[in-house]
mmCIF file of N, CA and C in Angstrom:
data_model
loop_
_atom_site.group_PDB
_atom_site.id
_atom_site.type_symbol
_atom_site.label_atom_id
_atom_site.label_comp_id
_atom_site.label_asym_id
_atom_site.label_seq_id
_atom_site.Cartn_x
_atom_site.Cartn_y
_atom_site.Cartn_z
ATOM 1 N N MET A 85 43.196 139.474 29.649
ATOM 2 C CA MET A 85 42.663 139.814 30.952
ATOM 3 C C MET A 85 41.941 138.614 31.565
ATOM 4 N N PHE A 86 41.171 137.917 30.755
ATOM 5 C CA PHE A 86 40.416 136.782 31.270
ATOM 6 C C PHE A 86 41.259 135.507 31.313
ATOM 7 N N SER A 87 42.364 135.475 30.600
ATOM 8 C CA SER A 87 43.221 134.288 30.579
ATOM 9 C C SER A 87 43.765 133.971 31.969
ATOM 10 N N SER A 88 44.068 135.013 32.742
ATOM 11 C CA SER A 88 44.607 134.773 34.088
ATOM 12 C C SER A 88 43.588 134.052 34.970
ATOM 13 N N LEU A 89 42.306 134.369 34.818
ATOM 14 C CA LEU A 89 41.274 133.671 35.590
ATOM 15 C C LEU A 89 41.180 132.202 35.190
ATOM 16 N N LEU A 90 41.246 131.944 33.884
ATOM 17 C CA LEU A 90 41.164 130.568 33.417
ATOM 18 C C LEU A 90 42.388 129.765 33.841
ATOM 19 N N THR A 91 43.558 130.347 33.725
ATOM 20 C CA THR A 91 44.790 129.663 34.107
ATOM 21 C C THR A 91 44.800 129.368 35.606
ATOM 22 N N LYS A 92 44.349 130.326 36.403
ATOM 23 C CA LYS A 92 44.314 130.154 37.857
ATOM 24 C C LYS A 92 43.420 128.979 38.261
ATOM 25 N N ASP A 93 42.334 128.762 37.516
ATOM 26 C CA ASP A 93 41.404 127.672 37.818
ATOM 27 C C ASP A 93 41.689 126.404 37.015
ATOM 28 N N ASN A 94 42.869 126.336 36.370
ATOM 29 C CA ASN A 94 43.270 125.178 35.565
ATOM 30 C C ASN A 94 42.276 124.849 34.461
ATOM 31 N N LEU A 95 41.778 125.862 33.786
ATOM 32 C CA LEU A 95 40.843 125.669 32.681
ATOM 33 C C LEU A 95 41.554 125.914 31.353
ATOM 34 N N HIS A 96 41.029 125.320 30.302
ATOM 35 C CA HIS A 96 41.612 125.422 28.962
ATOM 36 C C HIS A 96 41.449 126.836 28.409
ATOM 37 N N LEU A 97 42.514 127.371 27.814
ATOM 38 C CA LEU A 97 42.457 128.684 27.175
ATOM 39 C C LEU A 97 41.959 128.525 25.745
ATOM 40 N N PRO A 98 41.093 129.421 25.275
ATOM 41 C CA PRO A 98 40.638 129.334 23.879
ATOM 42 C C PRO A 98 41.772 129.627 22.908
ATOM 43 N N LYS A 99 41.610 129.144 21.694
ATOM 44 C CA LYS A 99 42.606 129.349 20.640
ATOM 45 C C LYS A 99 42.732 130.832 20.309
ATOM 46 N N SER A 100 43.933 131.278 20.102
ATOM 47 C CA SER A 100 44.198 132.669 19.755
ATOM 48 C C SER A 100 43.885 132.913 18.281
ATOM 49 N N CYS A 101 43.504 134.131 17.951
ATOM 50 C CA CYS A 101 43.218 134.496 16.553
ATOM 51 C C CYS A 101 44.481 134.928 15.809
ATOM 52 N N GLU A 102 45.618 134.931 16.479
ATOM 53 C CA GLU A 102 46.857 135.376 15.843
ATOM 54 C C GLU A 102 47.249 134.508 14.657
ATOM 55 N N THR A 103 46.789 133.272 14.604
ATOM 56 C CA THR A 103 47.129 132.399 13.485
ATOM 57 C C THR A 103 46.416 132.822 12.204
ATOM 58 N N GLU A 104 45.399 133.660 12.329
ATOM 59 C CA GLU A 104 44.638 134.115 11.172
ATOM 60 C C GLU A 104 45.272 135.327 10.492
ATOM 61 N N VAL A 105 46.261 135.939 11.115
ATOM 62 C CA VAL A 105 46.907 137.136 10.584
ATOM 63 C C VAL A 105 47.968 136.713 9.569
ATOM 64 N N THR A 106 47.972 137.384 8.422
ATOM 65 C CA THR A 106 48.976 137.091 7.393
ATOM 66 C C THR A 106 50.007 138.213 7.341
ATOM 67 N N ASN A 107 51.054 138.016 6.577
ATOM 68 C CA ASN A 107 52.070 139.065 6.422
ATOM 69 C C ASN A 107 51.848 139.903 5.163
ATOM 70 N N SER A 108 50.685 139.781 4.550
ATOM 71 C CA SER A 108 50.371 140.552 3.347
ATOM 72 C C SER A 108 50.174 142.021 3.713
ATOM 73 N N ASN A 109 50.627 142.907 2.851
ATOM 74 C CA ASN A 109 50.413 144.336 3.077
ATOM 75 C C ASN A 109 49.371 144.904 2.109
ATOM 76 N N ILE A 110 48.646 144.035 1.427
ATOM 77 C CA ILE A 110 47.574 144.449 0.516
ATOM 78 C C ILE A 110 46.242 144.126 1.187
ATOM 79 N N SER A 111 45.479 145.146 1.461
ATOM 80 C CA SER A 111 44.207 144.953 2.151
ATOM 81 C C SER A 111 43.131 144.481 1.169
ATOM 82 N N PRO A 112 42.402 143.414 1.511
ATOM 83 C CA PRO A 112 41.339 142.959 0.617
ATOM 84 C C PRO A 112 40.083 143.830 0.705
ATOM 85 N N PHE A 113 40.017 144.676 1.750
ATOM 86 C CA PHE A 113 38.847 145.530 1.952
ATOM 87 C C PHE A 113 39.298 146.966 2.167
ATOM 88 N N SER A 114 38.383 147.903 1.988
ATOM 89 C CA SER A 114 38.718 149.317 2.157
ATOM 90 C C SER A 114 38.850 149.658 3.645
ATOM 91 N N ASP A 115 39.611 150.705 3.923
ATOM 92 C CA ASP A 115 39.793 151.153 5.309
ATOM 93 C C ASP A 115 38.474 151.558 5.964
ATOM 94 N N PRO A 116 37.589 152.310 5.249
ATOM 95 C CA PRO A 116 36.310 152.660 5.885
ATOM 96 C C PRO A 116 35.487 151.429 6.274
ATOM 97 N N LEU A 117 35.463 150.418 5.411
ATOM 98 C CA LEU A 117 34.705 149.205 5.721
ATOM 99 C C LEU A 117 35.298 148.472 6.911
ATOM 100 N N MET A 118 36.610 148.351 6.958
ATOM 101 C CA MET A 118 37.266 147.653 8.063
ATOM 102 C C MET A 118 37.033 148.381 9.386
ATOM 103 N N LEU A 119 37.104 149.706 9.367
ATOM 104 C CA LEU A 119 36.878 150.474 10.593
ATOM 105 C C LEU A 119 35.421 150.371 11.037
ATOM 106 N N LEU A 120 34.498 150.382 10.092
ATOM 107 C CA LEU A 120 33.083 150.228 10.423
ATOM 108 C C LEU A 120 32.822 148.870 11.064
ATOM 109 N N GLN A 121 33.377 147.809 10.477
ATOM 110 C CA GLN A 121 33.203 146.456 11.022
ATOM 111 C C GLN A 121 33.834 146.330 12.408
ATOM 112 N N THR A 122 35.021 146.908 12.567
ATOM 113 C CA THR A 122 35.691 146.868 13.862
ATOM 114 C C THR A 122 34.859 147.590 14.913
ATOM 115 N N GLY A 123 34.315 148.741 14.558
ATOM 116 C CA GLY A 123 33.441 149.468 15.483
ATOM 117 C C GLY A 123 32.213 148.664 15.853
ATOM 118 N N PHE A 124 31.632 147.996 14.864
ATOM 119 C CA PHE A 124 30.464 147.156 15.128
ATOM 120 C C PHE A 124 30.806 146.057 16.137
ATOM 121 N N PHE A 125 31.950 145.399 15.941
ATOM 122 C CA PHE A 125 32.344 144.319 16.844
ATOM 123 C C PHE A 125 32.636 144.821 18.254
ATOM 124 N N PHE A 126 33.216 146.003 18.377
ATOM 125 C CA PHE A 126 33.433 146.562 19.710
ATOM 126 C C PHE A 126 32.102 146.923 20.372
ATOM 127 N N GLY A 127 31.128 147.403 19.590
ATOM 128 C CA GLY A 127 29.799 147.670 20.133
ATOM 129 C C GLY A 127 29.123 146.405 20.638
ATOM 130 N N VAL A 128 29.245 145.329 19.880
ATOM 131 C CA VAL A 128 28.691 144.043 20.300
ATOM 132 C C VAL A 128 29.424 143.526 21.537
ATOM 133 N N ALA A 129 30.735 143.726 21.583
ATOM 134 C CA ALA A 129 31.515 143.276 22.740
ATOM 135 C C ALA A 129 31.044 143.953 24.022
ATOM 136 N N VAL A 130 30.722 145.238 23.946
ATOM 137 C CA VAL A 130 30.215 145.947 25.124
ATOM 138 C C VAL A 130 28.929 145.287 25.623
ATOM 139 N N THR A 131 28.045 144.922 24.697
ATOM 140 C CA THR A 131 26.800 144.254 25.069
ATOM 141 C C THR A 131 27.074 142.922 25.752
ATOM 142 N N TYR A 132 27.977 142.135 25.194
ATOM 143 C CA TYR A 132 28.297 140.827 25.766
ATOM 144 C C TYR A 132 28.969 140.956 27.133
ATOM 145 N N TYR A 133 29.896 141.895 27.270
ATOM 146 C CA TYR A 133 30.563 142.085 28.562
ATOM 147 C C TYR A 133 29.553 142.501 29.634
ATOM 148 N N ASN A 134 28.628 143.380 29.273
ATOM 149 C CA ASN A 134 27.634 143.804 30.252
ATOM 150 C C ASN A 134 26.659 142.689 30.598
ATOM 151 N N ALA A 135 26.307 141.844 29.637
ATOM 152 C CA ALA A 135 25.461 140.686 29.935
ATOM 153 C C ALA A 135 26.183 139.729 30.871
ATOM 154 N N ALA A 136 27.482 139.513 30.647
ATOM 155 C CA ALA A 136 28.270 138.651 31.528
ATOM 156 C C ALA A 136 28.409 139.267 32.913
ATOM 157 N N LEU A 137 28.539 140.578 32.966
ATOM 158 C CA LEU A 137 28.638 141.286 34.243
ATOM 159 C C LEU A 137 27.388 141.069 35.086
ATOM 160 N N ILE A 138 26.237 141.152 34.447
ATOM 161 C CA ILE A 138 24.968 140.975 35.149
ATOM 162 C C ILE A 138 24.771 139.525 35.592
ATOM 163 N N ALA A 139 25.172 138.593 34.747
ATOM 164 C CA ALA A 139 24.914 137.171 35.018
ATOM 165 C C ALA A 139 25.937 136.537 35.959
ATOM 166 N N SER A 140 27.105 137.136 36.095
ATOM 167 C CA SER A 140 28.160 136.505 36.881
ATOM 168 C C SER A 140 27.890 136.615 38.373
ATOM 169 N N MET A 141 28.193 135.525 39.068
ATOM 170 C CA MET A 141 28.051 135.506 40.525
ATOM 171 C C MET A 141 29.411 135.703 41.209
ATOM 172 N N ARG A 142 30.473 135.781 40.413
ATOM 173 C CA ARG A 142 31.819 135.945 40.969
ATOM 174 C C ARG A 142 32.265 137.393 40.831
ATOM 175 N N ALA A 143 32.742 137.962 41.928
ATOM 176 C CA ALA A 143 33.167 139.364 41.931
ATOM 177 C C ALA A 143 34.378 139.589 41.035
ATOM 178 N N ASP A 144 35.311 138.615 40.982
ATOM 179 C CA ASP A 144 36.501 138.813 40.149
ATOM 180 C C ASP A 144 36.153 138.832 38.666
ATOM 181 N N ILE A 145 35.209 137.993 38.251
ATOM 182 C CA ILE A 145 34.783 137.989 36.849
ATOM 183 C C ILE A 145 34.011 139.269 36.538
ATOM 184 N N SER A 146 33.161 139.697 37.459
ATOM 185 C CA SER A 146 32.397 140.944 37.254
ATOM 186 C C SER A 146 33.325 142.139 37.085
ATOM 187 N N ALA A 147 34.391 142.182 37.887
ATOM 188 C CA ALA A 147 35.347 143.290 37.788
ATOM 189 C C ALA A 147 36.049 143.277 36.432
ATOM 190 N N HIS A 148 36.428 142.087 35.965
ATOM 191 C CA HIS A 148 37.077 141.979 34.650
ATOM 192 C C HIS A 148 36.103 142.393 33.533
ATOM 193 N N CYS A 149 34.843 141.981 33.649
ATOM 194 C CA CYS A 149 33.841 142.342 32.634
ATOM 195 C C CYS A 149 33.612 143.843 32.597
ATOM 196 N N GLU A 150 33.571 144.464 33.772
ATOM 197 C CA GLU A 150 33.361 145.904 33.826
ATOM 198 C C GLU A 150 34.523 146.645 33.177
ATOM 199 N N LYS A 151 35.754 146.232 33.492
ATOM 200 C CA LYS A 151 36.924 146.879 32.885
ATOM 201 C C LYS A 151 36.943 146.657 31.374
ATOM 202 N N ALA A 152 36.636 145.441 30.928
ATOM 203 C CA ALA A 152 36.633 145.147 29.489
ATOM 204 C C ALA A 152 35.561 145.972 28.769
ATOM 205 N N ALA A 153 34.382 146.116 29.385
ATOM 206 C CA ALA A 153 33.310 146.910 28.777
ATOM 207 C C ALA A 153 33.722 148.380 28.664
ATOM 208 N N LEU A 154 34.338 148.921 29.709
ATOM 209 C CA LEU A 154 34.772 150.321 29.667
ATOM 210 C C LEU A 154 35.875 150.537 28.629
ATOM 211 N N ASP A 155 36.823 149.599 28.562
ATOM 212 C CA ASP A 155 37.880 149.698 27.548
ATOM 213 C C ASP A 155 37.289 149.642 26.136
ATOM 214 N N SER A 156 36.333 148.738 25.942
ATOM 215 C CA SER A 156 35.696 148.600 24.624
ATOM 216 C C SER A 156 34.902 149.853 24.263
ATOM 217 N N LEU A 157 34.240 150.456 25.240
ATOM 218 C CA LEU A 157 33.494 151.699 24.982
ATOM 219 C C LEU A 157 34.434 152.823 24.563
ATOM 220 N N TRP A 158 35.601 152.904 25.209
ATOM 221 C CA TRP A 158 36.553 153.949 24.849
ATOM 222 C C TRP A 158 37.010 153.753 23.407
ATOM 223 N N ILE A 159 37.359 152.516 23.047
ATOM 224 C CA ILE A 159 37.801 152.228 21.675
ATOM 225 C C ILE A 159 36.670 152.502 20.683
ATOM 226 N N TYR A 160 35.453 152.108 21.047
ATOM 227 C CA TYR A 160 34.277 152.323 20.195
ATOM 228 C C TYR A 160 34.087 153.817 19.894
ATOM 229 N N SER A 161 34.207 154.647 20.927
ATOM 230 C CA SER A 161 34.047 156.089 20.712
ATOM 231 C C SER A 161 35.194 156.648 19.871
ATOM 232 N N ARG A 162 36.397 156.125 20.061
ATOM 233 C CA ARG A 162 37.563 156.566 19.280
ATOM 234 C C ARG A 162 37.386 156.230 17.798
ATOM 235 N N ILE A 163 36.826 155.041 17.519
ATOM 236 C CA ILE A 163 36.585 154.640 16.128
ATOM 237 C C ILE A 163 35.585 155.593 15.481
ATOM 238 N N GLY A 164 34.527 155.952 16.206
ATOM 239 C CA GLY A 164 33.543 156.897 15.678
ATOM 240 C C GLY A 164 34.160 158.248 15.369
ATOM 241 N N LYS A 165 35.012 158.738 16.271
ATOM 242 C CA LYS A 165 35.682 160.021 16.040
ATOM 243 C C LYS A 165 36.606 159.954 14.825
ATOM 244 N N ASP A 166 37.326 158.848 14.694
ATOM 245 C CA ASP A 166 38.212 158.686 13.536
ATOM 246 C C ASP A 166 37.423 158.646 12.237
ATOM 247 N N MET A 167 36.276 157.978 12.245
ATOM 248 C CA MET A 167 35.455 157.914 11.027
ATOM 249 C C MET A 167 34.915 159.295 10.659
ATOM 250 N N ILE A 168 34.531 160.067 11.656
ATOM 251 C CA ILE A 168 34.043 161.428 11.396
ATOM 252 C C ILE A 168 35.185 162.304 10.880
ATOM 253 N N ASP A 169 36.368 162.202 11.512
ATOM 254 C CA ASP A 169 37.523 163.001 11.100
ATOM 255 C C ASP A 169 37.944 162.708 9.656
ATOM 256 N N ASN A 170 37.818 161.449 9.234
ATOM 257 C CA ASN A 170 38.174 161.067 7.862
ATOM 258 C C ASN A 170 37.023 161.253 6.876
ATOM 259 N N GLN A 171 35.923 161.792 7.339
ATOM 260 C CA GLN A 171 34.709 162.033 6.548
ATOM 261 C C GLN A 171 34.155 160.749 5.931
ATOM 262 N N TRP A 172 34.281 159.637 6.686
ATOM 263 C CA TRP A 172 33.682 158.369 6.281
ATOM 264 C C TRP A 172 32.309 158.212 6.899
ATOM 265 N N MET A 173 31.975 159.099 7.836
ATOM 266 C CA MET A 173 30.682 159.087 8.504
ATOM 267 C C MET A 173 30.349 160.532 8.866
ATOM 268 N N GLU A 174 29.063 160.875 8.817
ATOM 269 C CA GLU A 174 28.660 162.240 9.163
ATOM 270 C C GLU A 174 28.603 162.401 10.672
ATOM 271 N N GLN A 175 28.860 163.633 11.110
ATOM 272 C CA GLN A 175 28.724 163.963 12.534
ATOM 273 C C GLN A 175 27.247 163.873 12.896
ATOM 274 N N PRO A 176 26.892 163.104 13.926
ATOM 275 C CA PRO A 176 25.480 163.040 14.318
ATOM 276 C C PRO A 176 25.010 164.393 14.837
ATOM 277 N N PRO A 177 23.715 164.669 14.754
ATOM 278 C CA PRO A 177 23.201 165.939 15.268
ATOM 279 C C PRO A 177 23.536 166.102 16.748
ATOM 280 N N GLN A 178 23.924 167.298 17.123
ATOM 281 C CA GLN A 178 24.297 167.592 18.502
ATOM 282 C C GLN A 178 23.266 168.523 19.128
ATOM 283 N N ALA A 179 23.145 168.472 20.441
ATOM 284 C CA ALA A 179 22.265 169.396 21.157
ATOM 285 C C ALA A 179 22.893 170.782 21.139
ATOM 286 N N ASP A 180 22.051 171.799 21.154
ATOM 287 C CA ASP A 180 22.543 173.172 21.190
ATOM 288 C C ASP A 180 23.258 173.427 22.514
ATOM 289 N N ASP A 181 24.309 174.261 22.460
ATOM 290 C CA ASP A 181 25.044 174.647 23.665
ATOM 291 C C ASP A 181 24.215 175.694 24.394
ATOM 292 N N ARG A 182 23.534 175.299 25.443
ATOM 293 C CA ARG A 182 22.610 176.195 26.166
ATOM 294 C C ARG A 182 23.322 177.385 26.797
ATOM 295 N N LYS A 183 24.538 177.193 27.259
ATOM 296 C CA LYS A 183 25.277 178.307 27.869
ATOM 297 C C LYS A 183 25.575 179.387 26.839
ATOM 298 N N ARG A 184 25.925 178.979 25.616
ATOM 299 C CA ARG A 184 26.219 179.929 24.558
ATOM 300 C C ARG A 184 24.964 180.647 24.079
ATOM 301 N N LEU A 185 23.806 179.962 24.087
ATOM 302 C CA LEU A 185 22.551 180.571 23.649
ATOM 303 C C LEU A 185 22.062 181.644 24.613
ATOM 304 N N ASP A 186 22.385 181.483 25.902
ATOM 305 C CA ASP A 186 21.922 182.447 26.916
ATOM 306 C C ASP A 186 22.720 183.753 26.892
ATOM 307 N N ASP A 187 23.912 183.718 26.276
ATOM 308 C CA ASP A 187 24.760 184.929 26.262
ATOM 309 C C ASP A 187 24.270 185.961 25.327
#
């Protein structure tokens, strides 16, 4: 998403992380740990995107940051739901359903 802005302004693109991926099918870490770490990184990404959104003076960059933050939040919430569904994390306490209590 941000590459198009850099290319348009003739700026250098950062190195891709695709070179770090191997063809091994044996995971060195457990699935719960990997999902937890991935969720943590998406949570941090939301913070960074919002900081960039606030600091940016360009409307096009702000729009990209807002979209990236919203996309990251959606993925972050999906990771939490998956961890709860797999019983790798407990369901956090929820507020009582007030409509059901009044019946």
